[in-house]
PDB file of C-alpha atoms in Angstrom:
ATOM      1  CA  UNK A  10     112.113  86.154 127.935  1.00 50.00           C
ATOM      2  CA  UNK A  11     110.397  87.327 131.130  1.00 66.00           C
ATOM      3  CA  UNK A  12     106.496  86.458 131.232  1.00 92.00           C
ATOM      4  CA  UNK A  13     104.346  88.054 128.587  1.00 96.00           C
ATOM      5  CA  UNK A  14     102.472  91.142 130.112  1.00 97.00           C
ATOM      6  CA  UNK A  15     101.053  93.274 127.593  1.00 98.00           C
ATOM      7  CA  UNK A  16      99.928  97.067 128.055  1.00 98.00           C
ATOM      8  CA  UNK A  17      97.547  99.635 125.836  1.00 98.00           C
ATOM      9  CA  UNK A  18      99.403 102.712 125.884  1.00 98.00           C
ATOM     10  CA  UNK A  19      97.174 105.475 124.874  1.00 98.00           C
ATOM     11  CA  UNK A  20      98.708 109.106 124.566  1.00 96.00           C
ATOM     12  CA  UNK A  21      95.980 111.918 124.928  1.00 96.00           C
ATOM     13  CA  UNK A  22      95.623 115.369 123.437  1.00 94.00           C
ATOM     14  CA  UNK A  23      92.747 117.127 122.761  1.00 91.00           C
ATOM     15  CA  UNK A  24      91.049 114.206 122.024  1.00 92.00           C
ATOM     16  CA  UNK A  25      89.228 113.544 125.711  1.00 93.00           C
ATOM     17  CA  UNK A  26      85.201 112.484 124.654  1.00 93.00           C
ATOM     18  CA  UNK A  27      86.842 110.441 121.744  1.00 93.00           C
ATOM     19  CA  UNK A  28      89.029 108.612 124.136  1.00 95.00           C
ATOM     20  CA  UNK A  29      85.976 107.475 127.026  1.00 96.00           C
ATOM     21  CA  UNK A  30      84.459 105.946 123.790  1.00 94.00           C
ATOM     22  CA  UNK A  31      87.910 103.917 122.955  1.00 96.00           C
ATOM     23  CA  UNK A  32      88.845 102.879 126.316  1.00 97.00           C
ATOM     24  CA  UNK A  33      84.666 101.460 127.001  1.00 97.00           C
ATOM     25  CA  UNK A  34      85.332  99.688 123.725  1.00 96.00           C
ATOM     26  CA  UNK A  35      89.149  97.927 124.697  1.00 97.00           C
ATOM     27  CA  UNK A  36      88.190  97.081 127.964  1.00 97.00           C
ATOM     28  CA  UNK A  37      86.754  94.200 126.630  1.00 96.00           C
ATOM     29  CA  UNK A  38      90.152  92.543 125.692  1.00 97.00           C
ATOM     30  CA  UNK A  39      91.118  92.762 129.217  1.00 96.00           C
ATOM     31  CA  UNK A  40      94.735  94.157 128.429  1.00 98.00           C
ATOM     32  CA  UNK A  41      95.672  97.006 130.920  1.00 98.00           C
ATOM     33  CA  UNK A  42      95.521 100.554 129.774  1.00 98.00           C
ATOM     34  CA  UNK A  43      98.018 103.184 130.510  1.00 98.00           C
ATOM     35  CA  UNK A  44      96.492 106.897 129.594  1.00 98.00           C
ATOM     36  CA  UNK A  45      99.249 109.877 129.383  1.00 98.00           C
ATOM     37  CA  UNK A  46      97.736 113.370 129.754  1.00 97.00           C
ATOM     38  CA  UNK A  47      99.558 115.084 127.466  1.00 96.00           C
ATOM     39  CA  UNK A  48      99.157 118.607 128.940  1.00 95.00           C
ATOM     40  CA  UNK A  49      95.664 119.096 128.232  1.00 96.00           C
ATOM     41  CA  UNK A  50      93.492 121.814 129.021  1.00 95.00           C
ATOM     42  CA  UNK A  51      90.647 121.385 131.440  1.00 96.00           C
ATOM     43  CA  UNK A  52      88.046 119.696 129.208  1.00 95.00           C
ATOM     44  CA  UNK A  53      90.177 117.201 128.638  1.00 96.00           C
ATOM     45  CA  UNK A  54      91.451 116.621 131.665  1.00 97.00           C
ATOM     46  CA  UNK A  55      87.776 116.556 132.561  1.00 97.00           C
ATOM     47  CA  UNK A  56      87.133 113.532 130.564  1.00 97.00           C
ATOM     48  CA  UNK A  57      90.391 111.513 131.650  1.00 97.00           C
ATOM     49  CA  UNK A  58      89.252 112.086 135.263  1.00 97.00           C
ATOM     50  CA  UNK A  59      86.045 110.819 134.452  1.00 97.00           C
ATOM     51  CA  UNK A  60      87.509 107.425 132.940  1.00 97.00           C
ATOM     52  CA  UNK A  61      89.708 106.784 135.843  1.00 97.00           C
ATOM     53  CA  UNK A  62      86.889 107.419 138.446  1.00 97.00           C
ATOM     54  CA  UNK A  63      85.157 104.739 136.383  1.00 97.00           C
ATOM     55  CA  UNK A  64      87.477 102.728 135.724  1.00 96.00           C
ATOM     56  CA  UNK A  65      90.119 102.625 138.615  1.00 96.00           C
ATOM     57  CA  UNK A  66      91.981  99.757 137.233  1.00 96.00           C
ATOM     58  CA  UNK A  67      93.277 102.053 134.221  1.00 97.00           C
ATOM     59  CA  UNK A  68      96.773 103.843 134.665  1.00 98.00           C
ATOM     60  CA  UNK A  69      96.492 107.762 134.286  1.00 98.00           C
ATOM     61  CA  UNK A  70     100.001 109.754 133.867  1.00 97.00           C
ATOM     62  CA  UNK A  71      99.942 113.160 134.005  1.00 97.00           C
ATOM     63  CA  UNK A  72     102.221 115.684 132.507  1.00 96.00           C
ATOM     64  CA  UNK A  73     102.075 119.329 133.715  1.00 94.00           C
ATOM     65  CA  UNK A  74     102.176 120.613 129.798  1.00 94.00           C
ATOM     66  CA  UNK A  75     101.948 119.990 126.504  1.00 93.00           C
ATOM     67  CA  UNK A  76     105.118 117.745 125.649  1.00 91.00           C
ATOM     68  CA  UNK A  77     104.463 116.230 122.250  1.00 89.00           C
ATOM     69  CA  UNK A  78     103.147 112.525 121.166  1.00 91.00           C
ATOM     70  CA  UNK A  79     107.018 111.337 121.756  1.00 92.00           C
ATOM     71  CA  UNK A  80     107.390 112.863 125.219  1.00 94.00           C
ATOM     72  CA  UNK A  81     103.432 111.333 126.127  1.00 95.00           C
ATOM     73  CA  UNK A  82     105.452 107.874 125.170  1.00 96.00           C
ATOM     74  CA  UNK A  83     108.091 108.149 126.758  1.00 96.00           C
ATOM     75  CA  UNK A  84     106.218 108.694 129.704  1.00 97.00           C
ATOM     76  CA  UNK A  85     103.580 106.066 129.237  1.00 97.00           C
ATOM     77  CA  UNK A  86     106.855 103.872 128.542  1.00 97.00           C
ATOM     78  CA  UNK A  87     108.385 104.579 131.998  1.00 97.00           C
ATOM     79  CA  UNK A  88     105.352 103.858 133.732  1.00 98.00           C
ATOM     80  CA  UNK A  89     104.621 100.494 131.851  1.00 98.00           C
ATOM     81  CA  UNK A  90     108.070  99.611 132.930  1.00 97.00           C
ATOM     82  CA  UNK A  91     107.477 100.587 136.318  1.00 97.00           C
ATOM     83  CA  UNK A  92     104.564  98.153 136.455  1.00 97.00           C
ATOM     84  CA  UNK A  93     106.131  95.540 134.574  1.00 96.00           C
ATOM     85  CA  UNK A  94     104.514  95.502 131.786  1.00 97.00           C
ATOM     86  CA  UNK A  95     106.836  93.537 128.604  1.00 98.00           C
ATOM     87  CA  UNK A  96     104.803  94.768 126.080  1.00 98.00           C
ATOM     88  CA  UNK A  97     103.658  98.408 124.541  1.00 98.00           C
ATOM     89  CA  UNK A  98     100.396  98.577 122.279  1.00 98.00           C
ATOM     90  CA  UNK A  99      99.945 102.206 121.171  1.00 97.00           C
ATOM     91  CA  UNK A 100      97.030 103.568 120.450  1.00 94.00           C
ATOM     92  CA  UNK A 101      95.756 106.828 119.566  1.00 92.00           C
ATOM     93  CA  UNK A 102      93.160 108.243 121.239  1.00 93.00           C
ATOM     94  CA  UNK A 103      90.805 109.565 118.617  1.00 90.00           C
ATOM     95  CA  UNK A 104      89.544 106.226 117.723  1.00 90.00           C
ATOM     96  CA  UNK A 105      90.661 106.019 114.235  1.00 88.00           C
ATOM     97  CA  UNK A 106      92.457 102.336 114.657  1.00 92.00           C
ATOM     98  CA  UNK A 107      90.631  99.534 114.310  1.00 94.00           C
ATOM     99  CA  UNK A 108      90.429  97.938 117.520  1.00 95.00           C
ATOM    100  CA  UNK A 109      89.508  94.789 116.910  1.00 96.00           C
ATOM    101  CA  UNK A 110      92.863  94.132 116.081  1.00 97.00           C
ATOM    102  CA  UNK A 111      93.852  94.234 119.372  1.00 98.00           C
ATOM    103  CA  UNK A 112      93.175  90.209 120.329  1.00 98.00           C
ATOM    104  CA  UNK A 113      95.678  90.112 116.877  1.00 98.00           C
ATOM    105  CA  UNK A 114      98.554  92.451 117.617  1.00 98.00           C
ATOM    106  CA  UNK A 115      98.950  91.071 121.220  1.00 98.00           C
ATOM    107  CA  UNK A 116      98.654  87.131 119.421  1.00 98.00           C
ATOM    108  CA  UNK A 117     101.476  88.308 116.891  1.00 98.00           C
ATOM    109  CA  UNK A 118     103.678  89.367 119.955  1.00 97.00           C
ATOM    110  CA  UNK A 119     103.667  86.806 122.197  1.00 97.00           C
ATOM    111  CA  UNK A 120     104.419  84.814 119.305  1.00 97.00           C
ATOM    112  CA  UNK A 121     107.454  86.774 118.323  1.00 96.00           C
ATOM    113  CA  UNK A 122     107.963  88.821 121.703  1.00 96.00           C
ATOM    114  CA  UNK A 123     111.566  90.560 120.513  1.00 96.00           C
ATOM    115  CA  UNK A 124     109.736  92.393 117.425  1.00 97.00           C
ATOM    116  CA  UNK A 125     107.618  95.449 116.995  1.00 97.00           C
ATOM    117  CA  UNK A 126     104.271  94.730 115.455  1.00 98.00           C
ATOM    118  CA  UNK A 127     103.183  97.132 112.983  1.00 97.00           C
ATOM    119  CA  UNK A 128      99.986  98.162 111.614  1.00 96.00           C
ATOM    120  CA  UNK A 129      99.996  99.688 108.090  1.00 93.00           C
ATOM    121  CA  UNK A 130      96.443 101.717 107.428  1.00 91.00           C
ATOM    122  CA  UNK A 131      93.559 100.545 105.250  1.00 90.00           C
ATOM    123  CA  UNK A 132      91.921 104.116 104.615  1.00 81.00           C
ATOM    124  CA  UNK A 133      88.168 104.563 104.193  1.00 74.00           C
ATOM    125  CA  UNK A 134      86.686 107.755 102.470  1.00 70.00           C
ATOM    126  CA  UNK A 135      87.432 109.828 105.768  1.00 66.00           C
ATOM    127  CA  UNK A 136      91.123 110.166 105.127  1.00 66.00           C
ATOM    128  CA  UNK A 137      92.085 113.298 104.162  1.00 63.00           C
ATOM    129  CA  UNK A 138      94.577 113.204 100.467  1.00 68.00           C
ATOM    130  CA  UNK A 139      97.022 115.026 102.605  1.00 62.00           C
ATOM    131  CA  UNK A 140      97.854 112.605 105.320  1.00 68.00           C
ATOM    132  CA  UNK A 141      97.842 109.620 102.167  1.00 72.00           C
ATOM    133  CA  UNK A 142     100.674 111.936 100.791  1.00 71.00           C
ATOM    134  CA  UNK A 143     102.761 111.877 104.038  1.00 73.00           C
ATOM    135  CA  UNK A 144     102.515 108.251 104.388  1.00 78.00           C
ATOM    136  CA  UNK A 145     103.530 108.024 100.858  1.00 80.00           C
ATOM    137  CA  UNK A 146     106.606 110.424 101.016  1.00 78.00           C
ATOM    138  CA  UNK A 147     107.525 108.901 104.504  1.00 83.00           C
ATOM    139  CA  UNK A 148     107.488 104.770 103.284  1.00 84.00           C
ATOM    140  CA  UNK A 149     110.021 105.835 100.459  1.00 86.00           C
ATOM    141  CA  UNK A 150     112.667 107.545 102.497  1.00 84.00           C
ATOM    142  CA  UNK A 151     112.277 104.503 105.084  1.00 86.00           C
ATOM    143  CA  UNK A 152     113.190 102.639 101.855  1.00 86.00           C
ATOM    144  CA  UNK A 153     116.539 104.375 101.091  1.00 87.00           C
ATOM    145  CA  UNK A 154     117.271 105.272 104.531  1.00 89.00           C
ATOM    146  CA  UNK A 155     116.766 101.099 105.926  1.00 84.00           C
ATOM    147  CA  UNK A 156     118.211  99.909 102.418  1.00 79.00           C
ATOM    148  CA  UNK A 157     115.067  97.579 102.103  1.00 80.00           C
ATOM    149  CA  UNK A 158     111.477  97.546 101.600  1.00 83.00           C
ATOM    150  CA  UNK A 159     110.934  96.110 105.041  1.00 87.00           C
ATOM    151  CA  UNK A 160     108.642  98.896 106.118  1.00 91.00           C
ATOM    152  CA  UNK A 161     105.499  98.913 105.121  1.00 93.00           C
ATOM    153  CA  UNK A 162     104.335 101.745 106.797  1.00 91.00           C
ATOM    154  CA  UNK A 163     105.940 104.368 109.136  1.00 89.00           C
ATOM    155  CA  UNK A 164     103.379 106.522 110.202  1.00 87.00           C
ATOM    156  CA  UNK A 165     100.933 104.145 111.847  1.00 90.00           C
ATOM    157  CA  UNK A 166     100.592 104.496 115.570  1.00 88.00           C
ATOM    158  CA  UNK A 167      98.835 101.347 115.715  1.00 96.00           C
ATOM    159  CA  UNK A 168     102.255  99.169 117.152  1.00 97.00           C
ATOM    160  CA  UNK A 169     103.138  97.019 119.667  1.00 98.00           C
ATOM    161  CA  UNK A 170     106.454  97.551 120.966  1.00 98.00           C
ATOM    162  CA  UNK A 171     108.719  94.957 123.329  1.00 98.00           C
ATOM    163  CA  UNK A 172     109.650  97.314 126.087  1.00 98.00           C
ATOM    164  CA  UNK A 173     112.816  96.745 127.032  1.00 97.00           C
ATOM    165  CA  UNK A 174     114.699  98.004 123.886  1.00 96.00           C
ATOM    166  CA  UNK A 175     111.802 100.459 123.920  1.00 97.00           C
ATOM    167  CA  UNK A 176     112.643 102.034 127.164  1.00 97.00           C
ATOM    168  CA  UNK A 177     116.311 102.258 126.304  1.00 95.00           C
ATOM    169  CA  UNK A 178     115.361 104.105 123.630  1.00 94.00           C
ATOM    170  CA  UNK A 179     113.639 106.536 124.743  1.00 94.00           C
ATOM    171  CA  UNK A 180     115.351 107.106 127.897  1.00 94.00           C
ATOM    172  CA  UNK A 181     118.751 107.227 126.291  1.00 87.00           C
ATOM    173  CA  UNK A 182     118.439 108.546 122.922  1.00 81.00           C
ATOM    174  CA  UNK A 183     117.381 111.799 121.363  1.00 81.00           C
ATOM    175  CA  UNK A 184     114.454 111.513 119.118  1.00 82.00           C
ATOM    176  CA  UNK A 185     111.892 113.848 117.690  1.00 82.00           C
ATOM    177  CA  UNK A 186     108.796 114.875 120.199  1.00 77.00           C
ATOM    178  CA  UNK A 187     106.001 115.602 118.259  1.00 76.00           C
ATOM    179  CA  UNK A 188     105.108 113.944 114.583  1.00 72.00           C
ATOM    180  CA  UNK A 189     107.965 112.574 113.595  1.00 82.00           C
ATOM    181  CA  UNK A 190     108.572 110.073 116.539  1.00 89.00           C
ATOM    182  CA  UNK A 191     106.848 107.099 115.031  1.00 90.00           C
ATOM    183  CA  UNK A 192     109.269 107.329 112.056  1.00 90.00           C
ATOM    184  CA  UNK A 193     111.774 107.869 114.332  1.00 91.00           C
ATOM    185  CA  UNK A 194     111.715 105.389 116.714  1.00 94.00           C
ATOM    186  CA  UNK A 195     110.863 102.796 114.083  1.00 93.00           C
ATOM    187  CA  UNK A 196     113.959 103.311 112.621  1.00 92.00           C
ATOM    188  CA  UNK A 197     116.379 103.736 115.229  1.00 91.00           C
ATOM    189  CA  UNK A 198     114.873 100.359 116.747  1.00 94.00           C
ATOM    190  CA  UNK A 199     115.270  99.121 113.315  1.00 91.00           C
ATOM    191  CA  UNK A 200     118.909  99.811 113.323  1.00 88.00           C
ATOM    192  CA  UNK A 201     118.877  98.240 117.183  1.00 89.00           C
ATOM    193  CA  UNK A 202     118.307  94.792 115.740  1.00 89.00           C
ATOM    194  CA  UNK A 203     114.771  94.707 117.011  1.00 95.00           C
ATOM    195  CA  UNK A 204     112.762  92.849 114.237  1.00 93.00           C
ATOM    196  CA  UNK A 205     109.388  93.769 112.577  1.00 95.00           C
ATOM    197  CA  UNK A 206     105.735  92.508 111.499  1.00 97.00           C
ATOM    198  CA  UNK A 207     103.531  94.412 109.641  1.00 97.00           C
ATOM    199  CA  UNK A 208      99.479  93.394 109.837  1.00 97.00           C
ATOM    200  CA  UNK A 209      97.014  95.750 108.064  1.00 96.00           C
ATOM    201  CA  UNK A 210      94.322  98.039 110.443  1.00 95.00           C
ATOM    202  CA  UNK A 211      91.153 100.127 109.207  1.00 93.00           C
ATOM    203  CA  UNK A 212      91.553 103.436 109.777  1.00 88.00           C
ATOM    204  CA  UNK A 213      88.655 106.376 110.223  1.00 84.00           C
ATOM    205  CA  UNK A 214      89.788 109.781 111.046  1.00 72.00           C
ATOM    206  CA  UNK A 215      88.976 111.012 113.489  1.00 62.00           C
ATOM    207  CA  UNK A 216      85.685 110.535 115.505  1.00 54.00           C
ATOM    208  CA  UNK A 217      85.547 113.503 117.244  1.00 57.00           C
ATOM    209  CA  UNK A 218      86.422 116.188 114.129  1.00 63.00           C
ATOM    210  CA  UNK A 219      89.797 117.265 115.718  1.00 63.00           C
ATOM    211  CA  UNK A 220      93.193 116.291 114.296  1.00 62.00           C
ATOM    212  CA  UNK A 221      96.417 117.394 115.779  1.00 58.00           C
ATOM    213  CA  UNK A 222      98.218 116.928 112.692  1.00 59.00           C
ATOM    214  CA  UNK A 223      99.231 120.353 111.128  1.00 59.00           C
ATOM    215  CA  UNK A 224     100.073 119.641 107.759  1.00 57.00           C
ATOM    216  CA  UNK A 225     102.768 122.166 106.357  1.00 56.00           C
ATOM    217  CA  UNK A 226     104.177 121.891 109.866  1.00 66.00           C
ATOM    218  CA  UNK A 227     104.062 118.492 110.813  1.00 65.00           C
ATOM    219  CA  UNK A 228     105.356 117.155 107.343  1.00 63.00           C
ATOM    220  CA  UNK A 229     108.536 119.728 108.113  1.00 73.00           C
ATOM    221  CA  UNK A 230     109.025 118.304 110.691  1.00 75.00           C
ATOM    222  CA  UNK A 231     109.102 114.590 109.418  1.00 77.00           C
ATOM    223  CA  UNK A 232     111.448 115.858 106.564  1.00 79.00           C
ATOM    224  CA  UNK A 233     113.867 117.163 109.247  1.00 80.00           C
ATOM    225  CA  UNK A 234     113.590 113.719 110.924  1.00 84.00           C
ATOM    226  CA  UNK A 235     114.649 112.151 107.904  1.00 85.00           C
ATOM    227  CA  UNK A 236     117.526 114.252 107.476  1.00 86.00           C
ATOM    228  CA  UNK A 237     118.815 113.512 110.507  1.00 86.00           C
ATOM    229  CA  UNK A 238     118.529 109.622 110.041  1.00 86.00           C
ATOM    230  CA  UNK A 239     119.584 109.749 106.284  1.00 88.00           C
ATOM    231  CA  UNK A 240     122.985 111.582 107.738  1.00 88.00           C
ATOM    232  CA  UNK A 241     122.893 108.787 110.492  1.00 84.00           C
ATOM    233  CA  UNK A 242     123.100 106.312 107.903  1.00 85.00           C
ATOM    234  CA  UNK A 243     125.409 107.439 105.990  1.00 85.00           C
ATOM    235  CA  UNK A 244     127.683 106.995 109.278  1.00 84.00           C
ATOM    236  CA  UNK A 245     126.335 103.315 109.433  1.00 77.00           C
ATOM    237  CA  UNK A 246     126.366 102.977 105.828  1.00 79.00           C
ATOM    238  CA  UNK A 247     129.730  99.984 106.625  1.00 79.00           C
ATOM    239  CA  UNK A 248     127.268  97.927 108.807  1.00 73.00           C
ATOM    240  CA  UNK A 249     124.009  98.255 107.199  1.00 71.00           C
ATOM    241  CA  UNK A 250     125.890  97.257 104.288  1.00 73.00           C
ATOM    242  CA  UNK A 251     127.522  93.854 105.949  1.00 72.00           C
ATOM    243  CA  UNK A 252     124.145  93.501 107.672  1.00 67.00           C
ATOM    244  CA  UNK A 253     122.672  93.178 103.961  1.00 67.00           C
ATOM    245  CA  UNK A 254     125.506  90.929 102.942  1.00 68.00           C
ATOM    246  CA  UNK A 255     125.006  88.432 105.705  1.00 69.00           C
ATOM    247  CA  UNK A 256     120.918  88.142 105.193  1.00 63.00           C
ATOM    248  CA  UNK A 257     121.911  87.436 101.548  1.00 59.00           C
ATOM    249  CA  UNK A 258     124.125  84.904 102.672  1.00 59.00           C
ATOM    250  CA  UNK A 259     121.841  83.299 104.760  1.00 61.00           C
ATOM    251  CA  UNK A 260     118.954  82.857 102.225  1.00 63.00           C
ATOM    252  CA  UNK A 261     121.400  81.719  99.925  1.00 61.00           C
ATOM    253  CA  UNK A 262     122.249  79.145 102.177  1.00 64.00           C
ATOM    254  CA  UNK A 263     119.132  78.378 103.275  1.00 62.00           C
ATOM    255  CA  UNK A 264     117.656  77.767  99.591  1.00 58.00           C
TER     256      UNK A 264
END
């Protein structure tokens, strides 16, 4: 593999005070940061102009409108790719991950640089029943869609990604824009052959009172996303199930 280059990838809605507070605190783990303004309105952009005139060292992407978290990626993905980056962390912007698992995450992945390192959350008394639900309803459909109990979480936008396999996914494939892309592209990356870790992170949510997730909307969404993937694998249903043979075969042989 190329040399190890890590990147913070930081999408941005909405959230603009919230996210000077998280990029004065990462700075200290001296890993680049790429911000993507998600189509934000002036405020916003107000506050991401005021972290790169700070801070000129920190990437700023700008898209003209409102794309979705998946779109914000994809962009911040291009970019890191552009720069040369081998490695994605995301992070949201509202400063509910812990990020003092940075130094962690980026340890995991040079360690195992062809697999996506996961966080799963550790809630604290700010997380609202409803998002505990969608986690929960999301983790078992990643169950019966992947066959396994691999996943431990697929919600989390707390991940480091290895951006080659990254890019080609989300330059080549279709995937869901908004709140059902980090199920998404967990999965499809899954089904890639791209290996995973999963490391727990505190969450808080969020610091500056605004969420983005809608909750009768957003969890439609994620249902339609796994609709689509649970009729994808019943078209892959032949190799997922050799894929399962073979990794019983091997720990059979291995014991």
């Amino acid at each position: 593999m190329a040399q190890f280059k890590p990147c913070i990838l930081i999408p941005v809605y909405r959230h603009g005070r919230a996210c000077v507070e998280v990029v004065e605190h990462i700075r200290q783990y001296h890993v680049p940061i790429i911000l993507v303004d998600d189509g934000n309105a002036e405020e916003t952009k107000q506050y991401l102009r005021h972290i790169k005139q700070t801070y000129p060292d920190v990437e700023l992407v700008v898209l003209g409108k409102n794309q979705g978290k998946g779109r914000a990626f994809k962009a911040g993905v291009i970019r890191a790719k552009e720069l040369g980056y081998s490695h994605i962390l995301q992070l949201d912007a509202d400063g509910q991950h812990d990020a003092t698992r940075i130094p962690f995450f980026v340890e995991r992945a040079e360690a195992s640089p062809s697999k996506m390192i996961c966080g799963y959350p550790e809630y604290d008394e700010t997380a609202p029943g409803h998002r505990k639900n969608a986690h929960k309803f999301a983790n078992t459909w990643c169950a019966i869609i992947t066959w396994s109990n691999t996943i431990v979480d697929s919600l989390c936008g707390f991940r480091m990604y290895p951006t080659e396999p990254t890019y080609r996914f989300v330059t080549k494939k279709y995937f869901d824009s908004r709140m059902g892309f980090d199920v998404e592209i967990l999965i499809q990356l899954m089904w890639a052959g791209v290996g995973t870790e999963f490391y727990p992170v505190k969450v808080t949510y969020p610091s500056d009172g605004i969420s983005n997730f809608h909750a009768f909307r957003d969890n439609a969404r994620i249902s339609w996303v796994f609709t689509r993937l649970f009729c994808k694998m019943l078209v892959l249903s032949p190799v997922l199930l050799w894929r399962k043979i073979s990794r019983h075969a091997q720990n059979d042989g291995e014991k």
